[in-house]
Amino acid sequence: QANQVAKGRASPPRLKRGHLRWAGRMGAQGSTAGPDAPPVDREHSPVDFATHVQKAIDHGDFNRYKELWDSHAWYKERRSRDDRIKYDEDLIDADIMKHVGFGLRHRRIEWQLETLKVARHFFHIDRGRKGLLKLKLDEVIKFLTISDDGDSDQAERSLIAVRVLCDMAECPEFKRSFEKPEILNFLCNTLNQVHEASELVTRIFRKLSDIGPSLRAALIEGSVGDVLEAYIKTVQCKRPPRGFSIETWKVDVRAMGHCASTLATLLKYNEAVQVDTKTVVQAFVTLKESEAEADCFALNAELARLFYWMCRTRESVTDLFYEKDDTDALASQDQDHVLATLCDLWKTCVSTYPCIKNPATLDPQFCTDDCDKSIVIRSDSEEARQKAAAARKMMCHINCVLWLCLPIHRLRWKLRHFGVTQIDIAFQLRDEDLFSITLSTVRHLLDLPMTHCCGDLVKFFGEKLLQLIDDVISEKLQDATTMHVRLLIDSLSILAFSRDMQEMLTQEAIFKKMSSFKEAIFREPNRNLPGSLARGWSLGPLEKLHVRLVILFILGEVSAHPVNRLSWIRDPGNFLKPFHKSYTEDKKGQEFDPASFVKELASGKGLSDVATDQDSRPAREWENDRERFKNIANLILTVNTREDKKRVNANEADKPYKQIFEYWQRHSTAHYEELKGLKRSNETTKQVGHLRKNLREVLREAIQRNAEKPLTSLEAMRVDCRPHECILALSFLSRMALEPSFKKCFRNGFAVEKLLACVAAGIWAEAREAAATLANLMWLPDWNDDNLICWLKFDGPECIAIDAANVLMPLKHGRPVPVEMGKGMYMSNWGIRFEENSWIELHSSGLRRNNIPALLTSACPSHTFSRLSRREYQWMAQQPEPECFTLTCWFYWPADPTTTTKVLVQASPAPKAPEGYATISIEYIGPKSESKADPKQFVWALVDTSLGEPMKYTVPLPRLSQGWHHLAIVNCKKITNHAGTKLFVDAEDCSGPFLAHMLIPNDFYVIGNVGGHGALVLDQSGDPTRAPAGSMPFGLIADFRIYAVPLSTGDIKSMLTVDKFEDVPVAQKSSNNDRRSSRPDEIVRTLAHMDAVTILAQRLDVPDCAAECLRALASLATYGPVRAQIYSVCGRQVLRLLSSPCQMVQRQAARLLNNIA
């Protein structure tokens, strides 16, 4: 039947009527033009015209039928637009569509073809489209295009059908017609067989790709992407030489532009399309060669857009620039050919930008025909405006491609080598679509972990985004839309993940800036106001909710920065002032209260339009998110006010800890896969806490996912992960982890395991906070509230200047000698012998038990240790008493001790004693009698400076056998049975009655010898004598500890019970009467048992995350059995990080290597 219809021997079956709504306009192609003279002698009225058409049909007079419609087209071109519409509507009133339907169903092919031309007159009218839809126009075209292979009129028929389909593609009513495989197959065949139709066919595909997902899916199912990819390879885009016709070349150029646009759109929406990089680059090169004769900005713009989406959707941009192809001669000659071509193209953009910078006054040199520079056009013509728009489009996409290259180190330095400059042009292009591309590219890049490895790029984006925020506040951003505002604040919220950017936002007074920004965009249009104030933004309820939520995200992330929540790191005048005080005056002279602003954002104030209709979507969204707003606001206020509140105890902190921990656990990005599965099955997120995976399995999945495509915050938020709130929650937990009295909160409920899972599988910013929490747990590393503030193990020949309490960074002076083989403490090689000119300096200003240094409490990439050590640590719980401490260590007593004074501890220099006093030492006082057989007599010499003048107290040293002995000194103003100082040797109380009246100074500067510039040593008469540095070595010691609390006698006795220190099982539980048997490094050993080394070593890619992971790894390296593992897993990477541009990364890497080696 199809062949009979094609030959005109049968008519198509009668078509059923249908109905669709109108939402389109007239096709791009004009009507069929007649000759200069009208085909008929006069113009008919609509009714007369319909009557004449009826007569021609009744008599079967095709020539008359054609003549009438030709005259209609001839007169129509000479009418105004309104007159044309009025005339065609009158024709429809005259029942002309009945005659059109007859022509479409006619058995003769020439009637059908002519009627198809006629149908194009009615696409611009609503009733006309509905009428054609009822006539099943697509079915007519399908039957019409079927013919025998030898039909010579097939090309003409196809061209007519394509023109009609081009008009249909403009009308959404005919959307379903293009989902049919027959229509798509016809268009693909016509593209390859009819050159005249190539531009129209590719234009149809371009329109279809923009309509919706169903049509894009149909295009992919119909292999349209493959057809277009093959077609784009065959098009010759090289301009013919002068003197030859370029019309065919113009058709090819326009078709190639439509083809590139279609492929770019399919790539944009993640459709399965493959485009060869070589094809696109070769087109760029060919067009560049023809630059003298033609600019071709239109084609270059579409190719640039295609290449942009190729880079944006490719997992590895580097692979796109360096595709392996043995047949590519250019690749073998120059492996940087793609990058060089891109840079040449950008230089063209930079030179062209001044010509089009002001759209109202285009440069005359720019005003030439896009395909022929010999043709000059007017600067105010539509053609000139279209050329300028294409040039801006090309600039925007090439600029964004350069941004995509900058995070990659291999490409970044080559871009500089090729002379790429002025990469901020895209921010100046304010066309609606281009501005959206610019902001979405910034948001996409900021969400990638590798971008944050390039600090200058992140800072560049931060400065530009803040400038745009200022433009919104000052009414300078006139062309922005609601979508632009959303992209802008989304980008700023992701930018605030970076700690350096959090500090920059703090300097920019982000709380006040966000308050002004909210007032500016929430203002409704008011035509009574002058100028730009009348504009307003007209945000809908959903947009207002989103803006409020993202502003809270930004403020929360800035609040989480250590500078803003840790008082000892703050710069004067450069931090968020206490939230309970108003501190900044606004424009009206009133003070700005950040806490009130946060509460206002969370309260829903000003959202009356949301609550108007309780059944509306905005009202439902507000009800669903009300608790979320409240949680974020509470976290912000909690994090920022905790430092200024009164001291809290562990019982008060236990409840908020559990609430915050459970909230973080439910919404952590570490549970992305579980939440994704729950969303598919429509289950609640409360079940996430019960989903358990082995840490090895979590790590394996995370490594596999990061190798394919790292998880981003935007992707995570689609499955109810809440990275912004989780970062804020973890910052609070990390603050709690510093406090010895709160560490027990993390001991139960698999808290450590969950934190390690977050480091392994969470996004980089959340992994950073989890690593910081783990590092803080190892600061004062004991589950018991014992405040171990210094622990020098001396557990290896080179492990000397290592503080296992992770509080200090001691300095080694000279070369202390390792213990001899077989003589080490704990049946190992623990022990260091201090000889002349060797000692250890604990801290540059001395260690004080209640004011301990805070240099290892945080690791921001741009900070230094000097900044962190400006102030002492500020306690959240009860601060230790200055006079209370316990000092313990093991010392080796030789068979024949020397008679020189042996200094164990020296205090720091003071105004009255610039050299500092030797506060704990062993002195020789002679034999008991004149007999040479009597043993030598030694005493412990303790110095008290609490009364201003130094007082020396001595305690006889009991007779000791050769070997290791334990020393413990307990100092406190008031203990249960006595006040003052107690001295224990091998757990035996050696204190005399005089020690109850003395207190050893709260100051530890040097151990093992006299250090610094020497020390003052009190002789037997109490007079100070200056001893040179390094002149009084103590000898062999091991396991030196300082606790900021007085230990009991039972605690001291328990320290003598461990024979082999490193082999104590992690799971061993201590009894209530023996707290010391569990050893003070149980936290470190627990993490080592969970393979924390491998997990932390995976997150050294982003400087922010690397600084905290290195801090945690360095703390782990204080545990001897994991040192070799750390170096084998990440040793080479740590060596490379020594040359990182981030100061803190350098320092933490050096600390890790010091602790390892």
mmCIF file with all atom_site columns, C-alpha atoms in Angstrom, residues 1040-1145:
data_model
loop_
_atom_site.group_PDB
_atom_site.id
_atom_site.type_symbol
_atom_site.label_atom_id
_atom_site.label_alt_id
_atom_site.label_comp_id
_atom_site.label_asym_id
_atom_site.label_entity_id
_atom_site.label_seq_id
_atom_site.pdbx_PDB_ins_code
_atom_site.Cartn_x
_atom_site.Cartn_y
_atom_site.Cartn_z
_atom_site.occupancy
_atom_site.B_iso_or_equiv
_atom_site.pdbx_formal_charge
_atom_site.auth_seq_id
_atom_site.auth_comp_id
_atom_site.auth_asym_id
_atom_site.auth_atom_id
_atom_site.pdbx_PDB_model_num
ATOM 1   C CA . PHE A 1 1040 ? 59.095 10.533 80.613 1.00 0.00 ? 1040 PHE A CA 1
ATOM 2   C CA . ARG A 1 1041 ? 55.570 11.804 81.367 1.00 0.00 ? 1041 ARG A CA 1
ATOM 3   C CA . ILE A 1 1042 ? 53.916 14.891 82.771 1.00 0.00 ? 1042 ILE A CA 1
ATOM 4   C CA . TYR A 1 1043 ? 50.287 14.759 83.916 1.00 0.00 ? 1043 TYR A CA 1
ATOM 5   C CA . ALA A 1 1044 ? 48.351 17.938 84.695 1.00 0.00 ? 1044 ALA A CA 1
ATOM 6   C CA . VAL A 1 1045 ? 46.628 16.185 87.621 1.00 0.00 ? 1045 VAL A CA 1
ATOM 7   C CA . PRO A 1 1046 ? 47.977 14.560 90.802 1.00 0.00 ? 1046 PRO A CA 1
ATOM 8   C CA . LEU A 1 1047 ? 47.952 10.760 90.477 1.00 0.00 ? 1047 LEU A CA 1
ATOM 9   C CA . SER A 1 1048 ? 47.133 8.473  93.364 1.00 0.00 ? 1048 SER A CA 1
ATOM 10  C CA . THR A 1 1049 ? 49.528 6.004  94.928 1.00 0.00 ? 1049 THR A CA 1
ATOM 11  C CA . GLY A 1 1050 ? 47.654 3.164  93.254 1.00 0.00 ? 1050 GLY A CA 1
ATOM 12  C CA . ASP A 1 1051 ? 48.102 4.774  89.842 1.00 0.00 ? 1051 ASP A CA 1
ATOM 13  C CA . ILE A 1 1052 ? 51.823 5.098  90.452 1.00 0.00 ? 1052 ILE A CA 1
ATOM 14  C CA . LYS A 1 1053 ? 52.163 1.488  91.567 1.00 0.00 ? 1053 LYS A CA 1
ATOM 15  C CA . SER A 1 1054 ? 50.344 0.270  88.469 1.00 0.00 ? 1054 SER A CA 1
ATOM 16  C CA . MET A 1 1055 ? 53.048 1.791  86.265 1.00 0.00 ? 1055 MET A CA 1
ATOM 17  C CA . LEU A 1 1056 ? 55.504 -0.837 87.513 1.00 0.00 ? 1056 LEU A CA 1
ATOM 18  C CA . THR A 1 1057 ? 53.421 -3.806 86.351 1.00 0.00 ? 1057 THR A CA 1
ATOM 19  C CA . VAL A 1 1058 ? 53.869 -3.680 82.557 1.00 0.00 ? 1058 VAL A CA 1
ATOM 20  C CA . ASP A 1 1059 ? 56.804 -5.709 81.237 1.00 0.00 ? 1059 ASP A CA 1
ATOM 21  C CA . LYS A 1 1060 ? 56.330 -5.377 77.486 1.00 0.00 ? 1060 LYS A CA 1
ATOM 22  C CA . PHE A 1 1061 ? 54.736 -2.058 76.625 1.00 0.00 ? 1061 PHE A CA 1
ATOM 23  C CA . GLU A 1 1062 ? 53.900 -2.323 72.898 1.00 0.00 ? 1062 GLU A CA 1
ATOM 24  C CA . ASP A 1 1063 ? 52.226 -5.746 73.156 1.00 0.00 ? 1063 ASP A CA 1
ATOM 25  C CA . VAL A 1 1064 ? 49.404 -4.707 75.480 1.00 0.00 ? 1064 VAL A CA 1
ATOM 26  C CA . PRO A 1 1065 ? 46.171 -5.724 73.666 1.00 0.00 ? 1065 PRO A CA 1
ATOM 27  C CA . VAL A 1 1066 ? 43.929 -2.891 72.497 1.00 0.00 ? 1066 VAL A CA 1
ATOM 28  C CA . ALA A 1 1067 ? 40.809 -4.554 73.836 1.00 0.00 ? 1067 ALA A CA 1
ATOM 29  C CA . GLN A 1 1068 ? 42.271 -5.030 77.331 1.00 0.00 ? 1068 GLN A CA 1
ATOM 30  C CA . LYS A 1 1069 ? 39.985 -3.407 79.899 1.00 0.00 ? 1069 LYS A CA 1
ATOM 31  C CA . SER A 1 1070 ? 41.394 -1.813 82.992 1.00 0.00 ? 1070 SER A CA 1
ATOM 32  C CA . SER A 1 1071 ? 39.905 -2.343 86.407 1.00 0.00 ? 1071 SER A CA 1
ATOM 33  C CA . ASN A 1 1072 ? 38.513 0.479  88.470 1.00 0.00 ? 1072 ASN A CA 1
ATOM 34  C CA . ASN A 1 1073 ? 41.493 0.277  90.819 1.00 0.00 ? 1073 ASN A CA 1
ATOM 35  C CA . ASP A 1 1074 ? 44.135 0.136  88.086 1.00 0.00 ? 1074 ASP A CA 1
ATOM 36  C CA . ARG A 1 1075 ? 43.677 2.901  85.531 1.00 0.00 ? 1075 ARG A CA 1
ATOM 37  C CA . ARG A 1 1076 ? 47.275 2.834  84.397 1.00 0.00 ? 1076 ARG A CA 1
ATOM 38  C CA . SER A 1 1077 ? 47.328 -0.798 83.244 1.00 0.00 ? 1077 SER A CA 1
ATOM 39  C CA . SER A 1 1078 ? 45.497 0.105  80.017 1.00 0.00 ? 1078 SER A CA 1
ATOM 40  C CA . ARG A 1 1079 ? 48.404 2.439  79.063 1.00 0.00 ? 1079 ARG A CA 1
ATOM 41  C CA . PRO A 1 1080 ? 47.818 6.074  78.052 1.00 0.00 ? 1080 PRO A CA 1
ATOM 42  C CA . ASP A 1 1081 ? 48.034 5.404  74.289 1.00 0.00 ? 1081 ASP A CA 1
ATOM 43  C CA . GLU A 1 1082 ? 44.904 3.270  73.967 1.00 0.00 ? 1082 GLU A CA 1
ATOM 44  C CA . ILE A 1 1083 ? 43.301 5.735  71.542 1.00 0.00 ? 1083 ILE A CA 1
ATOM 45  C CA . VAL A 1 1084 ? 46.306 5.536  69.230 1.00 0.00 ? 1084 VAL A CA 1
ATOM 46  C CA . ARG A 1 1085 ? 46.440 1.755  69.404 1.00 0.00 ? 1085 ARG A CA 1
ATOM 47  C CA . THR A 1 1086 ? 42.695 1.531  68.735 1.00 0.00 ? 1086 THR A CA 1
ATOM 48  C CA . LEU A 1 1087 ? 43.106 3.579  65.547 1.00 0.00 ? 1087 LEU A CA 1
ATOM 49  C CA . ALA A 1 1088 ? 46.132 1.548  64.498 1.00 0.00 ? 1088 ALA A CA 1
ATOM 50  C CA . HIS A 1 1089 ? 44.147 -1.660 64.995 1.00 0.00 ? 1089 HIS A CA 1
ATOM 51  C CA . MET A 1 1090 ? 41.408 -0.260 62.695 1.00 0.00 ? 1090 MET A CA 1
ATOM 52  C CA . ASP A 1 1091 ? 43.968 0.424  59.930 1.00 0.00 ? 1091 ASP A CA 1
ATOM 53  C CA . ALA A 1 1092 ? 43.598 4.181  60.256 1.00 0.00 ? 1092 ALA A CA 1
ATOM 54  C CA . VAL A 1 1093 ? 46.971 4.563  58.513 1.00 0.00 ? 1093 VAL A CA 1
ATOM 55  C CA . THR A 1 1094 ? 45.663 3.261  55.193 1.00 0.00 ? 1094 THR A CA 1
ATOM 56  C CA . ILE A 1 1095 ? 42.466 5.296  55.461 1.00 0.00 ? 1095 ILE A CA 1
ATOM 57  C CA . LEU A 1 1096 ? 44.137 8.603  56.331 1.00 0.00 ? 1096 LEU A CA 1
ATOM 58  C CA . ALA A 1 1097 ? 46.774 8.106  53.635 1.00 0.00 ? 1097 ALA A CA 1
ATOM 59  C CA . GLN A 1 1098 ? 44.039 8.087  50.951 1.00 0.00 ? 1098 GLN A CA 1
ATOM 60  C CA . ARG A 1 1099 ? 43.035 11.706 51.679 1.00 0.00 ? 1099 ARG A CA 1
ATOM 61  C CA . LEU A 1 1100 ? 46.314 13.539 51.090 1.00 0.00 ? 1100 LEU A CA 1
ATOM 62  C CA . ASP A 1 1101 ? 45.181 14.968 47.744 1.00 0.00 ? 1101 ASP A CA 1
ATOM 63  C CA . VAL A 1 1102 ? 43.478 18.205 48.862 1.00 0.00 ? 1102 VAL A CA 1
ATOM 64  C CA . PRO A 1 1103 ? 45.672 20.543 50.971 1.00 0.00 ? 1103 PRO A CA 1
ATOM 65  C CA . ASP A 1 1104 ? 42.840 21.264 53.415 1.00 0.00 ? 1104 ASP A CA 1
ATOM 66  C CA . CYS A 1 1105 ? 42.301 17.578 54.038 1.00 0.00 ? 1105 CYS A CA 1
ATOM 67  C CA . ALA A 1 1106 ? 45.995 16.711 53.786 1.00 0.00 ? 1106 ALA A CA 1
ATOM 68  C CA . ALA A 1 1107 ? 46.974 19.072 56.622 1.00 0.00 ? 1107 ALA A CA 1
ATOM 69  C CA . GLU A 1 1108 ? 44.584 17.418 59.080 1.00 0.00 ? 1108 GLU A CA 1
ATOM 70  C CA . CYS A 1 1109 ? 45.332 13.879 57.874 1.00 0.00 ? 1109 CYS A CA 1
ATOM 71  C CA . LEU A 1 1110 ? 49.060 14.518 58.224 1.00 0.00 ? 1110 LEU A CA 1
ATOM 72  C CA . ARG A 1 1111 ? 48.451 15.817 61.741 1.00 0.00 ? 1111 ARG A CA 1
ATOM 73  C CA . ALA A 1 1112 ? 46.580 12.608 62.568 1.00 0.00 ? 1112 ALA A CA 1
ATOM 74  C CA . LEU A 1 1113 ? 49.207 10.412 60.898 1.00 0.00 ? 1113 LEU A CA 1
ATOM 75  C CA . ALA A 1 1114 ? 51.997 12.156 62.798 1.00 0.00 ? 1114 ALA A CA 1
ATOM 76  C CA . SER A 1 1115 ? 50.153 11.471 66.032 1.00 0.00 ? 1115 SER A CA 1
ATOM 77  C CA . LEU A 1 1116 ? 49.740 7.823  65.002 1.00 0.00 ? 1116 LEU A CA 1
ATOM 78  C CA . ALA A 1 1117 ? 53.480 7.659  64.267 1.00 0.00 ? 1117 ALA A CA 1
ATOM 79  C CA . THR A 1 1118 ? 54.178 8.060  67.979 1.00 0.00 ? 1118 THR A CA 1
ATOM 80  C CA . TYR A 1 1119 ? 53.149 4.393  68.210 1.00 0.00 ? 1119 TYR A CA 1
ATOM 81  C CA . GLY A 1 1120 ? 56.199 2.405  67.139 1.00 0.00 ? 1120 GLY A CA 1
ATOM 82  C CA . PRO A 1 1121 ? 54.598 -0.607 65.387 1.00 0.00 ? 1121 PRO A CA 1
ATOM 83  C CA . VAL A 1 1122 ? 52.858 1.564  62.734 1.00 0.00 ? 1122 VAL A CA 1
ATOM 84  C CA . ARG A 1 1123 ? 55.826 3.695  61.680 1.00 0.00 ? 1123 ARG A CA 1
ATOM 85  C CA . ALA A 1 1124 ? 57.017 1.332  58.979 1.00 0.00 ? 1124 ALA A CA 1
ATOM 86  C CA . GLN A 1 1125 ? 53.452 0.921  57.714 1.00 0.00 ? 1125 GLN A CA 1
ATOM 87  C CA . ILE A 1 1126 ? 52.984 4.677  57.420 1.00 0.00 ? 1126 ILE A CA 1
ATOM 88  C CA . TYR A 1 1127 ? 56.127 5.083  55.379 1.00 0.00 ? 1127 TYR A CA 1
ATOM 89  C CA . SER A 1 1128 ? 55.334 2.137  53.116 1.00 0.00 ? 1128 SER A CA 1
ATOM 90  C CA . VAL A 1 1129 ? 51.783 3.409  52.454 1.00 0.00 ? 1129 VAL A CA 1
ATOM 91  C CA . CYS A 1 1130 ? 52.402 7.121  51.928 1.00 0.00 ? 1130 CYS A CA 1
ATOM 92  C CA . GLY A 1 1131 ? 56.110 7.834  52.449 1.00 0.00 ? 1131 GLY A CA 1
ATOM 93  C CA . ARG A 1 1132 ? 56.801 9.024  48.923 1.00 0.00 ? 1132 ARG A CA 1
ATOM 94  C CA . GLN A 1 1133 ? 53.742 11.245 48.883 1.00 0.00 ? 1133 GLN A CA 1
ATOM 95  C CA . VAL A 1 1134 ? 54.724 12.786 52.224 1.00 0.00 ? 1134 VAL A CA 1
ATOM 96  C CA . LEU A 1 1135 ? 58.190 13.556 50.835 1.00 0.00 ? 1135 LEU A CA 1
ATOM 97  C CA . ARG A 1 1136 ? 56.564 15.394 47.923 1.00 0.00 ? 1136 ARG A CA 1
ATOM 98  C CA . LEU A 1 1137 ? 54.360 17.336 50.339 1.00 0.00 ? 1137 LEU A CA 1
ATOM 99  C CA . LEU A 1 1138 ? 57.487 18.830 51.884 1.00 0.00 ? 1138 LEU A CA 1
ATOM 100 C CA . SER A 1 1139 ? 57.510 21.198 48.899 1.00 0.00 ? 1139 SER A CA 1
ATOM 101 C CA . SER A 1 1140 ? 53.788 22.027 49.093 1.00 0.00 ? 1140 SER A CA 1
ATOM 102 C CA . PRO A 1 1141 ? 52.909 25.731 48.710 1.00 0.00 ? 1141 PRO A CA 1
ATOM 103 C CA . CYS A 1 1142 ? 50.802 25.470 51.879 1.00 0.00 ? 1142 CYS A CA 1
ATOM 104 C CA . GLN A 1 1143 ? 52.883 26.184 54.940 1.00 0.00 ? 1143 GLN A CA 1
ATOM 105 C CA . MET A 1 1144 ? 50.971 23.978 57.335 1.00 0.00 ? 1144 MET A CA 1
ATOM 106 C CA . VAL A 1 1145 ? 51.123 21.014 54.939 1.00 0.00 ? 1145 VAL A CA 1
#
